PDB file of C-alpha atoms and ligand atoms in Angstrom:
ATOM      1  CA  UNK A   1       0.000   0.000   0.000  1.00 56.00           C
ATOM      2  CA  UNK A   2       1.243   3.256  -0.952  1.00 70.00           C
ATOM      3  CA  UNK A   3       2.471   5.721   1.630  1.00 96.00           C
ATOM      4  CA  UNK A   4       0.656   8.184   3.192  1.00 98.00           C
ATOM      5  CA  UNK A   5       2.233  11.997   4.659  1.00 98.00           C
ATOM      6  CA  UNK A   6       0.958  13.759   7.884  1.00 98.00           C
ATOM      7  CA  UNK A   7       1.482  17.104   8.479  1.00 98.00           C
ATOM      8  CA  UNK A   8       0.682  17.864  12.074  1.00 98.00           C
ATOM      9  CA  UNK A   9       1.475  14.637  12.879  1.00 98.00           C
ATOM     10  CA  UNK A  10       2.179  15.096  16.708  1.00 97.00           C
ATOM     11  CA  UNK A  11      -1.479  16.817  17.426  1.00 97.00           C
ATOM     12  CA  UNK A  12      -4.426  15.336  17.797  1.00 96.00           C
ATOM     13  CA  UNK A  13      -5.873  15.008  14.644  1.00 98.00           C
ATOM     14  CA  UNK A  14      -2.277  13.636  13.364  1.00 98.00           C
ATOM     15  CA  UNK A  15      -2.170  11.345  16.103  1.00 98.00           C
ATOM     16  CA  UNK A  16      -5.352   9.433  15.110  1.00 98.00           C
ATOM     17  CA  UNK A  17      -4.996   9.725  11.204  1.00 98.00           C
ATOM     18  CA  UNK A  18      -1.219   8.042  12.152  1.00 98.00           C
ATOM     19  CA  UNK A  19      -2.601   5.453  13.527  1.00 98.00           C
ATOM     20  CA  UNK A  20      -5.696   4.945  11.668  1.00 98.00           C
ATOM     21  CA  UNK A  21      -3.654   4.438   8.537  1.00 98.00           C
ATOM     22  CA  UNK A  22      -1.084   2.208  10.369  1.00 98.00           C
ATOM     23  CA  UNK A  23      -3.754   0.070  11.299  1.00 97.00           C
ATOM     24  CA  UNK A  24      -4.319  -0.139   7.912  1.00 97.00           C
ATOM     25  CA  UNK A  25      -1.121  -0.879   7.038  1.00 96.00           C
ATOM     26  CA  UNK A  26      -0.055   2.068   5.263  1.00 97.00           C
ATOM     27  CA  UNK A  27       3.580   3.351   5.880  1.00 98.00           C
ATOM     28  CA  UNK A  28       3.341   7.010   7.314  1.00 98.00           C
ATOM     29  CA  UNK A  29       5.427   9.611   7.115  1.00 98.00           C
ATOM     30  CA  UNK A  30       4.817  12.050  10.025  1.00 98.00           C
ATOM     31  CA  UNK A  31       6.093  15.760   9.514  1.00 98.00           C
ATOM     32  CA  UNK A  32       6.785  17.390  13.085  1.00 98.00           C
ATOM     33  CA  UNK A  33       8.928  20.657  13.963  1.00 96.00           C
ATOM     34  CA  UNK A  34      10.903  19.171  16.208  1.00 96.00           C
ATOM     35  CA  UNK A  35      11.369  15.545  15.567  1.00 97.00           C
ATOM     36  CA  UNK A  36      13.032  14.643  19.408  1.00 97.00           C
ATOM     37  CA  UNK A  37       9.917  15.357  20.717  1.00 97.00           C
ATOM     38  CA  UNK A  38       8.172  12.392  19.135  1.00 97.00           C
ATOM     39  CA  UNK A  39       9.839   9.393  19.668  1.00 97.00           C
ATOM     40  CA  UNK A  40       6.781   7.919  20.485  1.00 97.00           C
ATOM     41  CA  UNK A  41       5.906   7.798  16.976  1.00 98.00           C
ATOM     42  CA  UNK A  42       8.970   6.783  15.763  1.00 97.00           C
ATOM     43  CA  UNK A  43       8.779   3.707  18.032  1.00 97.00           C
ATOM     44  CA  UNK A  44       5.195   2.920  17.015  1.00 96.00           C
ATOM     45  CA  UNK A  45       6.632   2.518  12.839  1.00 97.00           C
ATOM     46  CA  UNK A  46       6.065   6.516  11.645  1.00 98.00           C
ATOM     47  CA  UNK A  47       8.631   7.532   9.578  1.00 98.00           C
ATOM     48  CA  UNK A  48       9.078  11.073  11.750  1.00 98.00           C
ATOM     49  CA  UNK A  49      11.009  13.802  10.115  1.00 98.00           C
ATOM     50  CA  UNK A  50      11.134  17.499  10.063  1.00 98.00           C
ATOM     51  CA  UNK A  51       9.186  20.025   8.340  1.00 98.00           C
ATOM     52  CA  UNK A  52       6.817  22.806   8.352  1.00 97.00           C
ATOM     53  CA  UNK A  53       3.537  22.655   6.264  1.00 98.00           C
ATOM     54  CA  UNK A  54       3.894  26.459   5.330  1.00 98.00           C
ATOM     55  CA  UNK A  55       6.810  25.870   3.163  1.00 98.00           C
ATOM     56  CA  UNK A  56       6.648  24.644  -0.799  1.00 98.00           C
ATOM     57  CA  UNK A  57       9.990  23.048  -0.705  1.00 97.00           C
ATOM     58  CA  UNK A  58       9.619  21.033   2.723  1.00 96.00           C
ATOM     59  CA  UNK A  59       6.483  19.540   1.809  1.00 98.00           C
ATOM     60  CA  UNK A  60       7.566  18.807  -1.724  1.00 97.00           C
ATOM     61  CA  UNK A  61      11.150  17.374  -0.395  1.00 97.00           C
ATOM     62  CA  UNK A  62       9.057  15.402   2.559  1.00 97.00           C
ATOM     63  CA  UNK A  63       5.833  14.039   0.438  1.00 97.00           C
ATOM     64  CA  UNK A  64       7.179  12.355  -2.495  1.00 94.00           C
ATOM     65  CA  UNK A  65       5.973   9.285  -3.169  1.00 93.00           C
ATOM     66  CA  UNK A  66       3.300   9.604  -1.184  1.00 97.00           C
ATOM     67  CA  UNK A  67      -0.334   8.342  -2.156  1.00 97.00           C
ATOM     68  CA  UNK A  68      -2.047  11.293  -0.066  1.00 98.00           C
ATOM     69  CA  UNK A  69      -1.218  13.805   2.145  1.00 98.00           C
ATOM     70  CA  UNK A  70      -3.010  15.156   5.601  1.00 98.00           C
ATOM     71  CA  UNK A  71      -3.493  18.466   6.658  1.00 98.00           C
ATOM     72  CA  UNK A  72      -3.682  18.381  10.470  1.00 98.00           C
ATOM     73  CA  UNK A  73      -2.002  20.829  11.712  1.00 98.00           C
ATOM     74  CA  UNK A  74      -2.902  24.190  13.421  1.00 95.00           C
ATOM     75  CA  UNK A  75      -1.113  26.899  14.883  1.00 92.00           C
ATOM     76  CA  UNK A  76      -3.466  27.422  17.635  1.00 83.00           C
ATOM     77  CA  UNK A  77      -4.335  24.262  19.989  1.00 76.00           C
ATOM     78  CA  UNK A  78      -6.580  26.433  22.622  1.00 75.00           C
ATOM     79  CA  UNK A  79      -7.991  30.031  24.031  1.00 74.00           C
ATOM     80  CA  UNK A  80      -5.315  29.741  27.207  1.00 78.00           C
ATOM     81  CA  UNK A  81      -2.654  30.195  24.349  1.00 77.00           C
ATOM     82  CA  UNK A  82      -4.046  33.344  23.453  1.00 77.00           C
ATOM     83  CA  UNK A  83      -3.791  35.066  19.531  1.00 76.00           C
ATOM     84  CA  UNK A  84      -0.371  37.129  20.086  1.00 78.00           C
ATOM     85  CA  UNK A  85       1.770  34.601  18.031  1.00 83.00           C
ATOM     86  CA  UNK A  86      -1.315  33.568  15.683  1.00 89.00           C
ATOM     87  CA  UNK A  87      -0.608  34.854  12.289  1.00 94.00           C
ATOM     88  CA  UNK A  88      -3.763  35.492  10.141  1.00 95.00           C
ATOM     89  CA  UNK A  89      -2.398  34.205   6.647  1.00 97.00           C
ATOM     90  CA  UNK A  90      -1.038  31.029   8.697  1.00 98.00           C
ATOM     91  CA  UNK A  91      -3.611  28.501   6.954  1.00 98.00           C
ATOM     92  CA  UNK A  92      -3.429  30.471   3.010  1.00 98.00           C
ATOM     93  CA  UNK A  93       0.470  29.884   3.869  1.00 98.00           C
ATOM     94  CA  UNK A  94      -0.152  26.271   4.273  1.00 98.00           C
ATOM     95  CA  UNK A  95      -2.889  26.036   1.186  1.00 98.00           C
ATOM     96  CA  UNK A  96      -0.328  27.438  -0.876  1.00 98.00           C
ATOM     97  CA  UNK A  97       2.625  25.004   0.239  1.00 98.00           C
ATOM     98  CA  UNK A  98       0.330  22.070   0.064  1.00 98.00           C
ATOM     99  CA  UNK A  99      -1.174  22.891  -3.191  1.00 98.00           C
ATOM    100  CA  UNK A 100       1.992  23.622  -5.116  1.00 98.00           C
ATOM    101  CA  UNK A 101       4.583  21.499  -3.038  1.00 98.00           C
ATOM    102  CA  UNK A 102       2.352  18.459  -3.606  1.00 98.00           C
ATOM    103  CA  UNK A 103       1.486  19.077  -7.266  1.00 98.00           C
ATOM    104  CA  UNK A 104       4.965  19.281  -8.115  1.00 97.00           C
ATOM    105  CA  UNK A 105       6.136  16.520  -5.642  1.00 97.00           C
ATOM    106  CA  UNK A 106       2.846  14.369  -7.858  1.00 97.00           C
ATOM    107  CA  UNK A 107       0.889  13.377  -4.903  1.00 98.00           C
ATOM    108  CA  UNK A 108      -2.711  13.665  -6.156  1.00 97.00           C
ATOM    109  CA  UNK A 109      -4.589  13.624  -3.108  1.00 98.00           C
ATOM    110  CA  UNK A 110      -5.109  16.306  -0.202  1.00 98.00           C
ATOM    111  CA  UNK A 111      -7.311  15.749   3.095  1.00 98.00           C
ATOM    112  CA  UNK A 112      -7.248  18.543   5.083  1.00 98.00           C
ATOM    113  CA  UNK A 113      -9.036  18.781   8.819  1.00 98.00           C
ATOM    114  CA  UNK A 114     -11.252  22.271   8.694  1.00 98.00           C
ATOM    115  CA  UNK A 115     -13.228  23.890  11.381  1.00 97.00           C
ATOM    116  CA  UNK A 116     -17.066  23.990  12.391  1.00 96.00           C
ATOM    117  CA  UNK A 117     -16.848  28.075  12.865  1.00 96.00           C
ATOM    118  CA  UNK A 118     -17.115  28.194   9.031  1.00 96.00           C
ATOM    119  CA  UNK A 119     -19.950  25.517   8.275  1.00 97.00           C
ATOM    120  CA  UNK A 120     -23.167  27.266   7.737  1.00 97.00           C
ATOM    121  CA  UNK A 121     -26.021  27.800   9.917  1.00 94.00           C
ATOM    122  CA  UNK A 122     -29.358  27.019   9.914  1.00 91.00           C
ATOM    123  CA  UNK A 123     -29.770  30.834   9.109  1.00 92.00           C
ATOM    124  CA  UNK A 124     -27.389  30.536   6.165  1.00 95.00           C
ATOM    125  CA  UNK A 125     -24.506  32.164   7.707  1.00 96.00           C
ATOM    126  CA  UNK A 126     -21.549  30.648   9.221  1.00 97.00           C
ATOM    127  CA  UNK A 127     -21.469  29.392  12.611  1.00 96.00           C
ATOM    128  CA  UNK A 128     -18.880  31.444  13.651  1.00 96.00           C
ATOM    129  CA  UNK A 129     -21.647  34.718  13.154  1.00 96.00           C
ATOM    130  CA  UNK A 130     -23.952  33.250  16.113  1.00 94.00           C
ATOM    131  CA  UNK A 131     -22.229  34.806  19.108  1.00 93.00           C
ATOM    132  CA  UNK A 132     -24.104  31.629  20.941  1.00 92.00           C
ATOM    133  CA  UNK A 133     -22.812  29.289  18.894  1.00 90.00           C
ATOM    134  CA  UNK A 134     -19.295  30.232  18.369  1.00 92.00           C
ATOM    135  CA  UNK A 135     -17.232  32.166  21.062  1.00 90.00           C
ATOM    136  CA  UNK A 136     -16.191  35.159  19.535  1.00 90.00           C
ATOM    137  CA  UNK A 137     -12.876  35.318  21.505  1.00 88.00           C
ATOM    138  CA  UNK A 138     -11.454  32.684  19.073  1.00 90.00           C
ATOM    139  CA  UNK A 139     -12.963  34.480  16.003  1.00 93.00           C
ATOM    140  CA  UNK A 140      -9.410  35.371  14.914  1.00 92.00           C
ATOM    141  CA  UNK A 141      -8.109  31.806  14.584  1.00 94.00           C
ATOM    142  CA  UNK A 142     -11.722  30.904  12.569  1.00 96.00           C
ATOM    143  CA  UNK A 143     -10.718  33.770  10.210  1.00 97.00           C
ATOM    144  CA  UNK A 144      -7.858  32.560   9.614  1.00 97.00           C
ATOM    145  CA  UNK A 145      -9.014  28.789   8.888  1.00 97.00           C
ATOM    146  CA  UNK A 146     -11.461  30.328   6.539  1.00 98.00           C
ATOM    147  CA  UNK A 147      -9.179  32.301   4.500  1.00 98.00           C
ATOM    148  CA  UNK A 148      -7.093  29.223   4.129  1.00 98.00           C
ATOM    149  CA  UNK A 149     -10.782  27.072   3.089  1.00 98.00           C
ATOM    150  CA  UNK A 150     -11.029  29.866   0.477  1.00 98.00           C
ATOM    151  CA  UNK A 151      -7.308  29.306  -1.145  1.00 98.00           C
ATOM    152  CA  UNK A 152      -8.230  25.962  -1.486  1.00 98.00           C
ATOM    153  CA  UNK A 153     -11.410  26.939  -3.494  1.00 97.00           C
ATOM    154  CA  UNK A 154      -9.407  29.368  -5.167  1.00 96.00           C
ATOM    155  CA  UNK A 155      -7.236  27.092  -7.047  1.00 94.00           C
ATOM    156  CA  UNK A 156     -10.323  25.506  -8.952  1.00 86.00           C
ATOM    157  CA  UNK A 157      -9.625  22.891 -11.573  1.00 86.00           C
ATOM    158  CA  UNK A 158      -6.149  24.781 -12.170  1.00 90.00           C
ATOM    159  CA  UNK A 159      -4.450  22.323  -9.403  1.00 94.00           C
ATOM    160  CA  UNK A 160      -3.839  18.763  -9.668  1.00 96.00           C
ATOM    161  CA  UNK A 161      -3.774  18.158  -6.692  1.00 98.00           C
ATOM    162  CA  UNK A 162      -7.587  16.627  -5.850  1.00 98.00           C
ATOM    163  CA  UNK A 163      -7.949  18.154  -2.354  1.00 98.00           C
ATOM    164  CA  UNK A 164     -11.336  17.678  -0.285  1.00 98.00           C
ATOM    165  CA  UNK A 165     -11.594  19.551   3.597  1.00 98.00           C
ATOM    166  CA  UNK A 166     -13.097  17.199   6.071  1.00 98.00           C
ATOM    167  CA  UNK A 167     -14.929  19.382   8.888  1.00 98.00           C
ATOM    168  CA  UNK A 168     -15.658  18.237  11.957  1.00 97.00           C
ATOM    169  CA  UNK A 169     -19.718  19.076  12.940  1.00 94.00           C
ATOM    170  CA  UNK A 170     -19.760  19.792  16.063  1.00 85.00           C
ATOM    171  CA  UNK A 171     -16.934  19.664  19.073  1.00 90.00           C
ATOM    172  CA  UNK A 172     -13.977  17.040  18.845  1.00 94.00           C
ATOM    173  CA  UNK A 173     -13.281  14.634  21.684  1.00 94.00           C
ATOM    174  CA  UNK A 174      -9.883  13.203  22.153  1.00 90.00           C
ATOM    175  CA  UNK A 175     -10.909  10.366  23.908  1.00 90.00           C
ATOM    176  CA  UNK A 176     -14.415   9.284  22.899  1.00 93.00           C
ATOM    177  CA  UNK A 177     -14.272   6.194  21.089  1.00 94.00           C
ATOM    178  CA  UNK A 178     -13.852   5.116  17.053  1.00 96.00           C
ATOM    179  CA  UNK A 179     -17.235   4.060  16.177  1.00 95.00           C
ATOM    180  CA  UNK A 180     -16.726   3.834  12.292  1.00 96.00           C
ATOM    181  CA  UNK A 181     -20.567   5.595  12.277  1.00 95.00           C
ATOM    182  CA  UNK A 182     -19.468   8.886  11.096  1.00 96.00           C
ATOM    183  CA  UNK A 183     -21.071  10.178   7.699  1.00 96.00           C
ATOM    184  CA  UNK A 184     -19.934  13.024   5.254  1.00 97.00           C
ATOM    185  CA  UNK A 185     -22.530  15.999   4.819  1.00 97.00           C
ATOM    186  CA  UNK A 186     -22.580  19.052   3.534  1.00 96.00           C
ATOM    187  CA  UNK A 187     -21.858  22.641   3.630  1.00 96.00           C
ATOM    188  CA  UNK A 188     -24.235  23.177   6.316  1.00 96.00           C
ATOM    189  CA  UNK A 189     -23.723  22.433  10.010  1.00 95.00           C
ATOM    190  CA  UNK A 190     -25.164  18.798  10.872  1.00 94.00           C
ATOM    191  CA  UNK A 191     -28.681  19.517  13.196  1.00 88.00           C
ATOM    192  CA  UNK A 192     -28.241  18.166  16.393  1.00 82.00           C
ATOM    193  CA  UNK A 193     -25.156  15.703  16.024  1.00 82.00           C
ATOM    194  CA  UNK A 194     -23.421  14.520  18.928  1.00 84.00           C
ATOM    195  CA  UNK A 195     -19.291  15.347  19.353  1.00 88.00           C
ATOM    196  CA  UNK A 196     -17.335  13.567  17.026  1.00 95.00           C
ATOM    197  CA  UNK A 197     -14.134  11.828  18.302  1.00 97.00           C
ATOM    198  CA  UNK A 198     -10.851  12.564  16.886  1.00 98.00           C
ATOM    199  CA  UNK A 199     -10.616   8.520  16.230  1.00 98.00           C
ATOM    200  CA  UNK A 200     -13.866   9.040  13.820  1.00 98.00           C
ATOM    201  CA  UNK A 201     -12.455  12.001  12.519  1.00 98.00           C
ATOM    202  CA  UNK A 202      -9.500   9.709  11.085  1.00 98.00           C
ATOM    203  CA  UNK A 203     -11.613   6.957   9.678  1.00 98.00           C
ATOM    204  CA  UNK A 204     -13.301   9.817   7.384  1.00 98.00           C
ATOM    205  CA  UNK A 205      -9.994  11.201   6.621  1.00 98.00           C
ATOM    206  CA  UNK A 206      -8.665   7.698   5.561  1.00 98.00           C
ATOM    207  CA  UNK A 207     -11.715   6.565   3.894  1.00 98.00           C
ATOM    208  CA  UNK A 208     -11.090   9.902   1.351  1.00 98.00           C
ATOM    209  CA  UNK A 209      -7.527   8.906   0.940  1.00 98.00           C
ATOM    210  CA  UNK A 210      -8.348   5.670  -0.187  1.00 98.00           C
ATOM    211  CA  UNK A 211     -11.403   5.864  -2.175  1.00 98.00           C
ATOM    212  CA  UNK A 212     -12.083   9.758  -2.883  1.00 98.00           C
ATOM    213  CA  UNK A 213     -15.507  10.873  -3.160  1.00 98.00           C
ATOM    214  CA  UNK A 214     -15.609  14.321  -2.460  1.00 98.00           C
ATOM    215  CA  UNK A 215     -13.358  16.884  -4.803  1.00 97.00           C
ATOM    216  CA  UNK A 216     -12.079  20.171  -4.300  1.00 97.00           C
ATOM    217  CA  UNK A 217     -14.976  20.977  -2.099  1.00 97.00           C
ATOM    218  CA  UNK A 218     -15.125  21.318   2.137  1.00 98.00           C
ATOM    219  CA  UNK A 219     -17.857  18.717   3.457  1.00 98.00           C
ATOM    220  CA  UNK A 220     -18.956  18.305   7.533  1.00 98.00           C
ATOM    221  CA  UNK A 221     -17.911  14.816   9.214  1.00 98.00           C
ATOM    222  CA  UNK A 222     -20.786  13.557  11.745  1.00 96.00           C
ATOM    223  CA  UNK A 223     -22.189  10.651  13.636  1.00 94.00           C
ATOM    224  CA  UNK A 224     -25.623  11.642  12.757  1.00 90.00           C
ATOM    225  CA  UNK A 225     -27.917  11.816  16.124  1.00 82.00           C
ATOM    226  CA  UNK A 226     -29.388   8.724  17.571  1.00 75.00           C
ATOM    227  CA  UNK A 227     -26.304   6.791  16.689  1.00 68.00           C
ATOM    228  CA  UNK A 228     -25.587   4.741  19.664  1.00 55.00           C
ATOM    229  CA  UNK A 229     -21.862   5.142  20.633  1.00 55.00           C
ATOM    230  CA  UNK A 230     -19.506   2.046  20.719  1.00 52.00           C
TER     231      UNK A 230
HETATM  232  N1  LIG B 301     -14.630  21.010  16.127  1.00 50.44           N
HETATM  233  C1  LIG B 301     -13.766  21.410  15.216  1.00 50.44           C
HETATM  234  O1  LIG B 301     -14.124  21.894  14.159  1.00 50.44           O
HETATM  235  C2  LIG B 301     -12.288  21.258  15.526  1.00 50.44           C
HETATM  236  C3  LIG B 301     -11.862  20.958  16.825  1.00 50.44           C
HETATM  237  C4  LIG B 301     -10.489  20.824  17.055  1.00 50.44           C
HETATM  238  C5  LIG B 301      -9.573  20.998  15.994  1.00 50.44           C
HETATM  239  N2  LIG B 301     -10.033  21.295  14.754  1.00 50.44           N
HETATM  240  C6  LIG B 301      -9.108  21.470  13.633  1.00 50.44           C
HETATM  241  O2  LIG B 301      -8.401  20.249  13.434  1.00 50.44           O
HETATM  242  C7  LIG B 301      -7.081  20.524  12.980  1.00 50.44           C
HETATM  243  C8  LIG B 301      -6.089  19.811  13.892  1.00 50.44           C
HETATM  244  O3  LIG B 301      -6.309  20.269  15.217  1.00 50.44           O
HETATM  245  P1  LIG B 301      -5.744  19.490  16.496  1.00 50.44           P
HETATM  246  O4  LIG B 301      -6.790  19.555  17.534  1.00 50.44           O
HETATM  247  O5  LIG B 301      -5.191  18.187  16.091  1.00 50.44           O
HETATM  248  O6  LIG B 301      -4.549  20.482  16.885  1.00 50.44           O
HETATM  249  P2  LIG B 301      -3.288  20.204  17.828  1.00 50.44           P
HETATM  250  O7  LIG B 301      -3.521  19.035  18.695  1.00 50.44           O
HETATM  251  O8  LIG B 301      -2.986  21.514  18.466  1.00 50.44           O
HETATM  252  O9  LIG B 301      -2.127  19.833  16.810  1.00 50.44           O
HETATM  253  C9  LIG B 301      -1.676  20.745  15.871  1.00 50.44           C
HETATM  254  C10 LIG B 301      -0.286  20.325  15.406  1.00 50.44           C
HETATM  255  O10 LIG B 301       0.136  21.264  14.382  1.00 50.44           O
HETATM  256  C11 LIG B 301       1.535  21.242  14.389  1.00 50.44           C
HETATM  257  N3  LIG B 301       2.076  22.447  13.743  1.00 50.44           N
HETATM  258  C12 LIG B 301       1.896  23.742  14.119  1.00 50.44           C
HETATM  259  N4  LIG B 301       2.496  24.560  13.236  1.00 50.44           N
HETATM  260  C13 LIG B 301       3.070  23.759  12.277  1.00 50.44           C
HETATM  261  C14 LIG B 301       3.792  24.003  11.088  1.00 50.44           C
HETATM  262  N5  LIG B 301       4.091  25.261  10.688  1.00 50.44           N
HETATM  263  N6  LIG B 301       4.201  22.947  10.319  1.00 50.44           N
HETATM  264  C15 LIG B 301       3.924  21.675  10.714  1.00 50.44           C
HETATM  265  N7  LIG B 301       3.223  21.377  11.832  1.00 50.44           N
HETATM  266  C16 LIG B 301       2.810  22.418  12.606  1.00 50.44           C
HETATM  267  C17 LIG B 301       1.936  21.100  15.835  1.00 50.44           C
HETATM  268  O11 LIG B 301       3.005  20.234  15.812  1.00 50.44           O
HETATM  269  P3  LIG B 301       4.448  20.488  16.451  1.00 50.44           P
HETATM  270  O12 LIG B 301       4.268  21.290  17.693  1.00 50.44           O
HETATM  271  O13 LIG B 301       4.970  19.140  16.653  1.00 50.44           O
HETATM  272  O14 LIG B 301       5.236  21.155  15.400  1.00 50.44           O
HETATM  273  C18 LIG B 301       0.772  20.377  16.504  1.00 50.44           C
HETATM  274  O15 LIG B 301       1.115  19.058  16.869  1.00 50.44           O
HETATM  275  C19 LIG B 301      -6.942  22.058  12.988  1.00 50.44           C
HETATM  276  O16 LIG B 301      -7.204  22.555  11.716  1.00 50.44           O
HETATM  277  C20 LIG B 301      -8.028  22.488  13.957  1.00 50.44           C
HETATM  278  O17 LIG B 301      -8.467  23.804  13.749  1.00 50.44           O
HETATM  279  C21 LIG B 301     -11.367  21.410  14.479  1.00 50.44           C
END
C-alpha cells in the first residue's frame, strides 16, 4: 500500500490519522517541527522527520511518493494560548505550500481537517456569526481557517492536486471512542449531532484517501444523532 504523509502529525488530529492508517497498514510519514519530541511515533513505525507545512519546498522534499497527504495541523491548539503569536495568513500559507509542493512533488490527493466556525447555519450564515454558537474570543483563529478554506477553493480545476476539507460538525473529543458511524454531509452544520471523536475524525480522513468521493470541495464529518456510541 502506498504511503501516506501527515502534516501535524504530533497533534491530535495527526495522532489518530497516524494510527488509523497504520492500522491499515499504510507506511506514514509524520512531519513534526521538532522531531526529538516524538519518539513515540517513531517507536510505534512513523517515519518522523522534520518540516513545516507552510513551506513549498519542505512539503515537496518530505511528500514524495506519497499516495495522499493530511493536513492536520494548526497553529493554535486552545484560548489559554491566546492570539499574540497567531498569524492570520497562517492557513493560506499552508494552502499554498500544500497545493503547489504536492502538485509538483505528484501526490494527487489532499485531506485537510477544517473547522465547524465556518460551516453554515441554519440561518445561512456561518457558525462562527452566532455569538451563541461560536465564542467570539477565538474568532481570529476561525478567520484565519477560513481564509485558508477559500485558497483551497481558489485554485479551482487549475491544481492537480484533488484536495477535499473534512470538517468536523460539532466539538472534537480526544478520547471518545472510534465508532466507524461517522457520515460526510454538507456545507451546512449537521442539526443536532453529537461530538465527534478525533478517532472518527480519522476513519473519514482515511476513507477519502483511499477511495475519494468528495473533490475540491469542504464537506462536515458527523455521527448523525441517535447513533448509539460504541
Ligand atoms: N470542532 C472542530 O471543528 C475542531 C476541533 C479541534 C480541531 N479542529 C481542527 O483540526 C485541525 C487539527 O487540530 P488538532 O486539535 O489536532 O490540533 P493540535 O492538537 O494543536 O495539533 C496541531 C499540530 O500542528 C503542528 N504544527 C503547528 N504549526 C506547524 C507548522 N508550521 N508545520 C507543521 N506542523 C505544525 C503542531 O506540531 P508540532 O508542535 O509538533 O510542530 C501540533 O502538533 C486544525 O485545523 C483544527 O483547527 C477542528
Amino acid at each position: 500500500m502506498g504511503g501516506i504523509v501527515v502534516f501535524g502529525a504530533g497533534g491530535r488530529a495527526g495522532r489518530a490519522v497516524t494510527a488509523e492508517a497504520l492500522g491499515r497498514g499504510h507506511e506514514v510519514t509524520g512531519v513534526v517541527r521538532d522531531p526529538a519530541r516524538y519518539a513515540d511515533l517513531a517507536a510505534e513505525g512513523v517515519s518522523v522527520v522534520r518540516g513545516d507545512v507552510t513551506e513549498i519546498g519542505s512539503v515537496r522534499e518530505l511528500a514524495g511518493g506519497a499516495v495522499g497527504a493530511v493536513h492536520a495541523v494548526s497553529p493554535f491548539s486552545g484560548p489559554e494560548q491566546g492570539f499574540d503569536s497567531l498569524d492570520p495568513g497562517f492557513f493560506v500559507k499552508a494552502a499554498d505550500a500544500l497545493l503547489e509542493g504536492l502538485a509538483s512533488a505528484g501526490v494527487p490527493r489532499l485531506v485537510a481537517v477544517g473547522l465547524f466556525a465556518d460551516l453554515l447555519g441554519a440561518d445561512g450564515r456561518p457558525v462562527m456569526d452566532d455569538p451563541s454558537a461560536f465564542p467570539p474570543p477565538i474568532r481570529p483563529f476561525a478567520l484565519a481557517h477560513t481564509a485558508g478554506l477559500r485558497r483551497l477553493r481558489e485554485a479551482g480545476e487549475d491544481t492537480a492536486v484533488d484536495w477535499v476539507m473534512l470538517t468536523p460538525g460539532g466539538g472534537l473529543e480526544q478520547d471518545a471512542p472510534r465508532t466507524g458511524r461517522q457520515r460526510l454531509g454538507d456545507e451546512r452544520m449537521p442539526e443536532g449531532a453529537p461530538g465527534l471523536s478525533y478517532a472518527d475524525l480519522a476513519v473519514a480522513v482515511l476513507d477519502e484517501i483511499e477511495t475519494p468521493t468528495r473533490h475540491r470541495t469542504r464537506v462536515s464529518v458527523f455521527v448523525p444523532r441517535g447513533v448509539r456510541r460504541a
